[in-house]
Coordinates of C-alpha atoms in Angstrom, one line a residue:
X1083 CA 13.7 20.1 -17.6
X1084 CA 13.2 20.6 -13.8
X1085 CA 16.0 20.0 -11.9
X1086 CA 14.9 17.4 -9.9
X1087 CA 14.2 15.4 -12.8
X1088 CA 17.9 15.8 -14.1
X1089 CA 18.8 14.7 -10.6
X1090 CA 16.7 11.9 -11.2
X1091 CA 18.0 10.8 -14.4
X1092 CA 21.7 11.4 -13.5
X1093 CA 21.5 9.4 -10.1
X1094 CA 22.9 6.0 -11.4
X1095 CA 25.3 5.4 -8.7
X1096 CA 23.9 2.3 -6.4
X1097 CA 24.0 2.9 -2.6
X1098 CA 25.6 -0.6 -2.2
X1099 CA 25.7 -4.2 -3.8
X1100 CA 22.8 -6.3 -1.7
X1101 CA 19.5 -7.5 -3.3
X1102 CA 16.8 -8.8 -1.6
X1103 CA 13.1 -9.8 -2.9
X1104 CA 9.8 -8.5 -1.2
X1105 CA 7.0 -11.2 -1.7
X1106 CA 4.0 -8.7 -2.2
X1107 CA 1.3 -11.6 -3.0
X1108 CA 1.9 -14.0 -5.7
X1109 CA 4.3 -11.7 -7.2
X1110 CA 7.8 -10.2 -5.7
X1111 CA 9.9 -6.7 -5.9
X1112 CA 13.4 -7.5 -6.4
X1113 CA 15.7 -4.7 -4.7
X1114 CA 19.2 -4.1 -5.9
X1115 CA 21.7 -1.3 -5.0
X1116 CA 20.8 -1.7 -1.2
X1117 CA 23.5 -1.0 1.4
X1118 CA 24.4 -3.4 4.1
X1119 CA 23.0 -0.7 6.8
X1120 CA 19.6 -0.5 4.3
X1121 CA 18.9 -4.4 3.9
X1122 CA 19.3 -5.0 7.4
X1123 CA 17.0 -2.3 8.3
X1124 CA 14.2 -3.7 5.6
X1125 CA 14.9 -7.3 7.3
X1126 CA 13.8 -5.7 10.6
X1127 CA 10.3 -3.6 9.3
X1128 CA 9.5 -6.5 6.8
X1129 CA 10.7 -9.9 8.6
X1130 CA 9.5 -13.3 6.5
X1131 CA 8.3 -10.8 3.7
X1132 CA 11.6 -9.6 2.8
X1133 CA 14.5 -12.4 1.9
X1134 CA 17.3 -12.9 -0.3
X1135 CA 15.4 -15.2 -2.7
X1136 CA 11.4 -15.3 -2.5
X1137 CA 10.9 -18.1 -4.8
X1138 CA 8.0 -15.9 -6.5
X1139 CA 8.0 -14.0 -10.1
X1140 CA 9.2 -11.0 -10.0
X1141 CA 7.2 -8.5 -10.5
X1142 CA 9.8 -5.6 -11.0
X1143 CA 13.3 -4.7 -9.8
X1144 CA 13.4 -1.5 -8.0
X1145 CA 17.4 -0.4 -8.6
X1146 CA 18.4 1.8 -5.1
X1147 CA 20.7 4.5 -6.2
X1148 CA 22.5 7.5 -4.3
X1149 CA 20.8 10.9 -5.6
X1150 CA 23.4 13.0 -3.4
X1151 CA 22.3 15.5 -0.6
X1152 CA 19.4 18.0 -0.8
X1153 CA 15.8 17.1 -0.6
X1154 CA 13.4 16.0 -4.0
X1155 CA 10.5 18.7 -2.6
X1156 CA 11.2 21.9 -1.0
X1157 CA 11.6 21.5 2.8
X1158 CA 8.5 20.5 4.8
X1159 CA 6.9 23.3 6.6
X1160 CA 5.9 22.7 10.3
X1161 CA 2.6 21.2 10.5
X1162 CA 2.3 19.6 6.8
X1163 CA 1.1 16.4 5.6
X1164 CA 3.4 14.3 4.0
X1165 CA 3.9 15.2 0.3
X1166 CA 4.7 12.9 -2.5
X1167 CA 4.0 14.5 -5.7
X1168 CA 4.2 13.1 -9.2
X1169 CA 5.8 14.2 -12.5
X1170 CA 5.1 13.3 -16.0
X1171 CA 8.2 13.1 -18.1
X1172 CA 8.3 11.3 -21.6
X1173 CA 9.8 8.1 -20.0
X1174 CA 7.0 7.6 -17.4
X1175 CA 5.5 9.2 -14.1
X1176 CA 7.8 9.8 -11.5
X1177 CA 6.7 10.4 -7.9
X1178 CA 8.8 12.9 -5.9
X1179 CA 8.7 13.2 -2.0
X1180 CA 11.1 15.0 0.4
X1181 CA 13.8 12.3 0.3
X1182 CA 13.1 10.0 -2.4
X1183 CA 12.8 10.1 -6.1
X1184 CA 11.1 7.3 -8.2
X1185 CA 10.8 6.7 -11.5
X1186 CA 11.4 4.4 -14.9
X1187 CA 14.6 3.3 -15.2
X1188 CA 16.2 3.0 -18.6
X1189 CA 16.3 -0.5 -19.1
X1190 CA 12.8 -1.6 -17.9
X1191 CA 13.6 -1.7 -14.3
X1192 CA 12.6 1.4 -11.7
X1193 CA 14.9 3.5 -10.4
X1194 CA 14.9 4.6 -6.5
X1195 CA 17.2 7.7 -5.8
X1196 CA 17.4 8.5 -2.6
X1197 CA 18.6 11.7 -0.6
X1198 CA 21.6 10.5 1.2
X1199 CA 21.8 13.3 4.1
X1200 CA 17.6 13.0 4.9
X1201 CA 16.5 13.6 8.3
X1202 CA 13.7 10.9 7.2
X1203 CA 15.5 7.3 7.6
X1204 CA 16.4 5.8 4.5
X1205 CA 14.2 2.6 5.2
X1206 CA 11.0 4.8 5.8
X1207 CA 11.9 6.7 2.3
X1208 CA 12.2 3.2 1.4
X1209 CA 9.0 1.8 2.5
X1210 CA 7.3 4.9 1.9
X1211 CA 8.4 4.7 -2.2
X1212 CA 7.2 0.8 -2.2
X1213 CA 3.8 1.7 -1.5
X1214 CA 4.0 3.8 -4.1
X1215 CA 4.9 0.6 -5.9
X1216 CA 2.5 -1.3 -4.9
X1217 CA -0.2 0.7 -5.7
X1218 CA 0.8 1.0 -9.0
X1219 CA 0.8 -2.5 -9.5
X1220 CA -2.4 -3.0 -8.4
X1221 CA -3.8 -0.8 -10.7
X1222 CA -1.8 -2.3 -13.5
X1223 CA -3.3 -6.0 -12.5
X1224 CA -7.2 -4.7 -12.3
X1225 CA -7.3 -3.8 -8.9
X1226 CA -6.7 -0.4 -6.5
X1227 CA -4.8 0.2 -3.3
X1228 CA -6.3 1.7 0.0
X1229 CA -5.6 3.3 3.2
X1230 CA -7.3 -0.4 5.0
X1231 CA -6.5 -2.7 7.9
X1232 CA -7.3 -6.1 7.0
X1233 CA -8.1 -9.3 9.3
X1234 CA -8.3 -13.2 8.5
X1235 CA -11.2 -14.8 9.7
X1236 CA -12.2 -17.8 8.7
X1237 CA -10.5 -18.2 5.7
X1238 CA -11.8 -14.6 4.0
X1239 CA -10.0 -11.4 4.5
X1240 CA -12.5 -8.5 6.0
X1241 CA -11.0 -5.0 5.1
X1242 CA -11.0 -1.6 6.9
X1243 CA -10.7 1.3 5.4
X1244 CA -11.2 5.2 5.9
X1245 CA -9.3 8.1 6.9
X1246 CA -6.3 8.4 9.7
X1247 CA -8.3 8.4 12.9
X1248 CA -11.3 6.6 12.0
X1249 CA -10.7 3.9 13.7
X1250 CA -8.7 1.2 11.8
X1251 CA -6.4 0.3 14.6
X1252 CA -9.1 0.2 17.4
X1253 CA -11.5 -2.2 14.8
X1254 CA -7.6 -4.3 14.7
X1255 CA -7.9 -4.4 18.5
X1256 CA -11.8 -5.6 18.7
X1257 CA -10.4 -8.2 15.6
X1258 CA -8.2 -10.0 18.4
X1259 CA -7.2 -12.6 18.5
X1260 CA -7.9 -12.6 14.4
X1261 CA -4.6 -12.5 12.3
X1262 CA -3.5 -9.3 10.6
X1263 CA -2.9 -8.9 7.1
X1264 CA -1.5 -5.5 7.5
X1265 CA -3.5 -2.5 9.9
X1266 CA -2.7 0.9 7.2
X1267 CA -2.4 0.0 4.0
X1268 CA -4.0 -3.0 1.7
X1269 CA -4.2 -3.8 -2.2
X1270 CA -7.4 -5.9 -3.6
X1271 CA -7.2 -7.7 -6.8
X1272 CA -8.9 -9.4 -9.0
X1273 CA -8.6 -13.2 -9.5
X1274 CA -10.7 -15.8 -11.1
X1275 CA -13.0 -16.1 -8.5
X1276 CA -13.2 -13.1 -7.2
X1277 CA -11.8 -10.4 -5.5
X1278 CA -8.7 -11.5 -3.1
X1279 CA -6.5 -9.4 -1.1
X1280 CA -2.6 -10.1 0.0
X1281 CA -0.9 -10.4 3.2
X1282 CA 1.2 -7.1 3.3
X1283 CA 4.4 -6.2 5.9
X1284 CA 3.2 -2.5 5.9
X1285 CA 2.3 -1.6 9.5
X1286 CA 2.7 1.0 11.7
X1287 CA 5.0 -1.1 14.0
X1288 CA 7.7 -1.3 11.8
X1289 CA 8.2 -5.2 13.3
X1290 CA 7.0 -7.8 11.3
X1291 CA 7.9 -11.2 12.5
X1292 CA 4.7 -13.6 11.2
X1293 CA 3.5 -13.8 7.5
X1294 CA 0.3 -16.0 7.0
X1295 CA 0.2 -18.9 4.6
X1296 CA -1.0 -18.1 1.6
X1297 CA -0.2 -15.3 -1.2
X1298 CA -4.0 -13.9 -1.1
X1299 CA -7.3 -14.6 0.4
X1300 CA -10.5 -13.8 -1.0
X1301 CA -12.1 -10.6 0.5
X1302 CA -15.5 -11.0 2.5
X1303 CA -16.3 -7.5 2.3
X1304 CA -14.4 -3.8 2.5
X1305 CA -16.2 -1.6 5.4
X1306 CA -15.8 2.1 5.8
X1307 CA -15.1 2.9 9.4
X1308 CA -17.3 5.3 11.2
X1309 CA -17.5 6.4 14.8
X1310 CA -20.8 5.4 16.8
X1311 CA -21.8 4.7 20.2
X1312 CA -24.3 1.5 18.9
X1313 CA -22.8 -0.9 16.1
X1314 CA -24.6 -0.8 12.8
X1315 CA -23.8 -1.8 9.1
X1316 CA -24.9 0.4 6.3
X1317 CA -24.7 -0.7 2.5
X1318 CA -23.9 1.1 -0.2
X1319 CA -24.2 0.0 -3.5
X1320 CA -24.4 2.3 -7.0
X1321 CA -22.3 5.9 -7.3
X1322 CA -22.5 6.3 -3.6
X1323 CA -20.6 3.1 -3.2
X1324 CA -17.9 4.0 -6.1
X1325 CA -17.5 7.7 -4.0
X1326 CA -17.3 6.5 -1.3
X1327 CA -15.1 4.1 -1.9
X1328 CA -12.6 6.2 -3.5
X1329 CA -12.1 8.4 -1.2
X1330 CA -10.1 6.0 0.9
X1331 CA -7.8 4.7 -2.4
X1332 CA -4.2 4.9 -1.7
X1333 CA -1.7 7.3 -3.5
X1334 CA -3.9 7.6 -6.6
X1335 CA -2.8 11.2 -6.9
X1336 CA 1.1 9.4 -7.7
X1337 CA -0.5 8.0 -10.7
X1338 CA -2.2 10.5 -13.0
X1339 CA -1.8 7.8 -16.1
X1340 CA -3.7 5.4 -14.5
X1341 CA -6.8 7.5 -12.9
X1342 CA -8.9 6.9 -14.9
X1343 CA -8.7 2.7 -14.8
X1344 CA -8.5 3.0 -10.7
X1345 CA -11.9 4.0 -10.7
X1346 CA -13.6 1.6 -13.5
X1347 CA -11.8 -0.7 -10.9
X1348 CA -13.4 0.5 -8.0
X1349 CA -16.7 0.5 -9.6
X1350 CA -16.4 -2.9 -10.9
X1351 CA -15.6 -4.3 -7.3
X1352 CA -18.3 -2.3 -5.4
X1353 CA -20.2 -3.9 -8.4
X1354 CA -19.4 -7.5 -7.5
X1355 CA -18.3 -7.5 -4.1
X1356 CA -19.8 -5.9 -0.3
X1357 CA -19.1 -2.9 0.6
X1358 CA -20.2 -0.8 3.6
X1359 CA -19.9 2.0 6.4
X1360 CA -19.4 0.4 9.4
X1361 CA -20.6 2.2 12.6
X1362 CA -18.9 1.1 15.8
X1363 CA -17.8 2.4 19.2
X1364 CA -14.0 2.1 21.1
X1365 CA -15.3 -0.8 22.8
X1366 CA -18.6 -2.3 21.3
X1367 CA -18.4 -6.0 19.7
X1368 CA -19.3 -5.6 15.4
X1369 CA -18.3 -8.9 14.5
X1370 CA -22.3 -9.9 14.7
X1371 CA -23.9 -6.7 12.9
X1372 CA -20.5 -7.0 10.3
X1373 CA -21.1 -10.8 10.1
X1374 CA -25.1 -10.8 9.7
X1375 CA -24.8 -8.1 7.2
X1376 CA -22.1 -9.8 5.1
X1377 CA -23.9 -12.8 5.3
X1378 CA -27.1 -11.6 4.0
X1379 CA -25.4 -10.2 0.9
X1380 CA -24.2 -13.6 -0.7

């Protein structure tokens, strides 16, 4: 057995005695094990998301427990992209980075070990391991997860998605004074009447201090960001849709078991749903192209 998985396995120590629930749509996380320093420091990223008792089902509790000094991965060389790699073991996939360890439990909970001398804060190690999470459950409910920004208007969540520099936050900024659901990473999910996407306390800010009523909203469309000097929409519909699509999915390299039902997933919604590139320049207004396009697709 690779070391790091006997680490994993033998790292049953919580860091402290503090639970707290993250409302992640109609469902919650339920953390336990958290130090005083680590629940305060969640309280501050997350805000209104992230309370003592969310009044939602829980989802799954995600056990914080002390894995001792020395890093999961092997340093980080200068220069390189941040690495979380999985491992399959017989009691489940369990995702690796540089200071966090995350796995199955043994009692049907998940276990988060963390490296307790990382130069990465423990509440990043933290946050970064919940996406993990998340996507997960996503998958698990029908859905995917994505590198997006997403916006309310008008009742309907409007999704951008793409790679790091495409544009997310600059299509957050022409959004204003719209309300954010979240501006670098979003789950959509499948509901009764469609697809619908949650509010999320993931941003770049690391200061949450509104959540929006409601524990979903149905998604108007999910656009793929491109750079341009003239706004234009372009639809995509078929294998190019599903490709494109995918290459903006979140973390689906953490979750070899569950590959293969991501992508029926994908399909399905670029099946059912809009989906687009959107072309747009640092300054030009989309909302009429985005609009007009979205509309003419119902």
């Amino acid at each position: 057995m690779e070391p790091s998985i006997r680490r994993f396995h033998a790292s049953d120590r919580a860091c402290g005695e503090h639970a707290r629930e993250l409302a992640v749509g109609d469902r919650a996380f339920r953390f336990e094990g958290l130090s005083a320093d680590q629940a305060a420091a969640l309280e501050r990223f997350w805000g209104p998301y992230f309370t003592p008792d969310s009044g939602l089902p829980v989802d799954r509790t995600i056990r914080v427990s002390d894995g001792g000094p020395g890093f999961w991965l092997a340093e980080p060389q200068a220069g390189e992209l941040y690495r979380i790699e999985p491992r399959v073991t017989p009691s489940g996939v369990i995702a690796l980075s540089y200071a966090f360890a995350l796995g199955p439990g043994p009692d049907g909970s998940w276990r988060l070990a963390l490296d307790t001398e990382a130069v990465e804060p423990a509440p990043q190690s933290l946050e970064n391991a919940t996406r993990v999470m998340a996507a997960r459950m996503a998958v698990e409910r029908g859905g995917f997860a994505m590198h997006s920004a997403g916006v309310l208007r008008d009742g309907k969540a409007w999704l951008f998605t793409g790679p790091s520099g495409a544009g997310k936050s600059t299509a957050m900024r022409l959004s204003a004074p719209a309300v954010s659901l979240g501006d670098d990473f979003g789950l959509v999910l499948p509901s009764p009447d469609g697809w619908v996407t949650p509010p999320l306390p993931f941003d770049n800010a690391h200061a949450i201090t509104e959540r929006p009523e409601g524990s979903s909203f149905p998604v108007a469309g999910i656009w793929k960001l491109f750079k341009a000097d003239e706004p234009r929409v372009e639809r995509l519909t078929g294998l190019a849709a599903v490709t494109s699509l995918s290459t903006c999915s979140a973390l689906s390299w953490v979750m070899p078991d569950l590959a293969g039902a991501m992508l029926e997933q994908i399909g399905r919604f670029c099946e059912e749903s809009h989906f687009g590139h959107l072309h747009f320049g640092l300054d030009a207004d989309f909302w009429g192209p985005l609009s007009a396009a979205a509309g003419g697709l119902d």
